[in-house]
XYZ file of C-alpha atoms in Angstrom:
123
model
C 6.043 10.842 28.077
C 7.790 7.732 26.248
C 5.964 6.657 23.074
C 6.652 3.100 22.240
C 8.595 2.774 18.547
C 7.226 2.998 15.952
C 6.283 -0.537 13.837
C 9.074 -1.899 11.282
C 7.226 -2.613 8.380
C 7.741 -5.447 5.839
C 9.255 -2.795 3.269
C 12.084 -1.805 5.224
C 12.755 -5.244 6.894
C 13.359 -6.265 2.960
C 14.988 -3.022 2.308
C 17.847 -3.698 4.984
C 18.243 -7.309 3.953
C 18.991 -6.242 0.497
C 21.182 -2.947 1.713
C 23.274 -5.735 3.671
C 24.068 -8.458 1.143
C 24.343 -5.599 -1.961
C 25.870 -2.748 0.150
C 26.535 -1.093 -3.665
C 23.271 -1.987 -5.161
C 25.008 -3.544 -7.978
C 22.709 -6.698 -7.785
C 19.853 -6.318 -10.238
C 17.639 -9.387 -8.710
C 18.412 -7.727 -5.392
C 16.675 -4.635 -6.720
C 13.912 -6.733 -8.574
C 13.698 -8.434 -4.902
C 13.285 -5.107 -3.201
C 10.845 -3.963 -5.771
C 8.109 -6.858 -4.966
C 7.642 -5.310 -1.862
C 8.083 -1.814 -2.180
C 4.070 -1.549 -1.587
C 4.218 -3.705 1.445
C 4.016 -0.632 4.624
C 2.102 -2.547 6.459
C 4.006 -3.974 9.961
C 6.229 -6.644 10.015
C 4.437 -8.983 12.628
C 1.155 -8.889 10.816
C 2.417 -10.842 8.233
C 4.851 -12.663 10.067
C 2.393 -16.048 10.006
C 2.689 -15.418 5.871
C 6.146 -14.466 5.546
C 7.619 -17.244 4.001
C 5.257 -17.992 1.480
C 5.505 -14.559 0.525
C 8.951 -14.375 0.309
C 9.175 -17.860 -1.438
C 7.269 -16.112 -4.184
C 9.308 -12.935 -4.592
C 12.275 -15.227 -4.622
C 11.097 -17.243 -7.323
C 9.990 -14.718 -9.974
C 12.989 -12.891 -9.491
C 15.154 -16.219 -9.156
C 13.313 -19.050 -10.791
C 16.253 -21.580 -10.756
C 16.476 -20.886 -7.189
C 20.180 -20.780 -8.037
C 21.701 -16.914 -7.204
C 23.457 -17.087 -3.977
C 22.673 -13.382 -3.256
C 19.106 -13.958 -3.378
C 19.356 -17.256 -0.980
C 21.219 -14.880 2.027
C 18.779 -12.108 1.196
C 15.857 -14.324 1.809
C 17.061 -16.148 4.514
C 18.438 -12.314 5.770
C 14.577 -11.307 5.627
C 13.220 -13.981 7.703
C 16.149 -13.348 10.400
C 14.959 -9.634 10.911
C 11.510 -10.106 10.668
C 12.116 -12.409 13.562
C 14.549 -10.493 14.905
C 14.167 -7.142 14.340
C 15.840 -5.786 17.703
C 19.036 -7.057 15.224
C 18.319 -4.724 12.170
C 21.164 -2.142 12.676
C 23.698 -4.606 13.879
C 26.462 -4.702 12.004
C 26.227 -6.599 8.360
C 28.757 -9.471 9.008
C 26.806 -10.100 12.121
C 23.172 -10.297 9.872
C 24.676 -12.150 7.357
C 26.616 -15.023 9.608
C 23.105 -15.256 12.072
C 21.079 -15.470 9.070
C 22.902 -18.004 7.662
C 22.890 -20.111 10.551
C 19.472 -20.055 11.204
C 18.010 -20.152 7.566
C 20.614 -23.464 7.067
C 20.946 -24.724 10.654
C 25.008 -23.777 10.398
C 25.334 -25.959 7.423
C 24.191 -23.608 4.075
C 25.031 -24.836 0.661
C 28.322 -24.320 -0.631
C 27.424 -22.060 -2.899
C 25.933 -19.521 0.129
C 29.325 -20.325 1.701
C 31.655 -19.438 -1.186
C 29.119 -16.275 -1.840
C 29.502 -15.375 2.380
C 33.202 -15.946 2.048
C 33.849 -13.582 -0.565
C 33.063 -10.969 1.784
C 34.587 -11.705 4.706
C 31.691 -13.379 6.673
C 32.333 -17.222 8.351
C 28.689 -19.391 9.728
């Protein structure tokens, strides 16, 4: 008998976001990111309706200039996969351009766009 999969919880939606824009966990405010919601099993869409404001928060104690590149795409990376989760093990280029695009309507800051550039990835 099939059994339907199980939920993706908010935890490992912000797990993969950081895994894909610091593949070498080098980033500490990546891991400061990923440590706000380390807690945080519960499923994805229950707190999709309070997803940004929770994520605006994480991103601002662990970014308060709201200036770190890394932490923009990891953000806007979050929000893509919790929206689109059938996308979570597609390739990290792939995340990272269609995250982009949506989070900045195919126009993100140049600073996102130098920070995608350096590794390889075009909006």
């Amino acid at each position: 008998m099939p059994t339907n999969p199980r939920p993706v919880s908010l935890y490992e939606i912000v797990k993969r976001a950081v895994e894909i824009a610091d593949p070498d966990d080098a980033d500490p405010r990546l891991g400061d990111l990923l440590a706000q919601f380390e807690d945080d099993d519960e499923p994805v869409t229950g707190v999709l309706d309070d997803l940004e404001r929770l994520l605006a928060d994480a991103v601002s104690f662990v970014d308060p200039g709201l200036d770190d590149p890394a932490v923009a795409v990891a953000a806007a990376t979050v929000l893509y996969l919790a929206h689109r989760r059938d996308e979570l093990h597609a390739p990290p280029e792939t995340v990272l351009r269609l995250a982009s695009r949506a989070e900045w309507k195919g126009d993100p800051p140049e600073r996102v766009l130098d920070w995608l550039a350096d590794r390889g990835v075009t909006v």
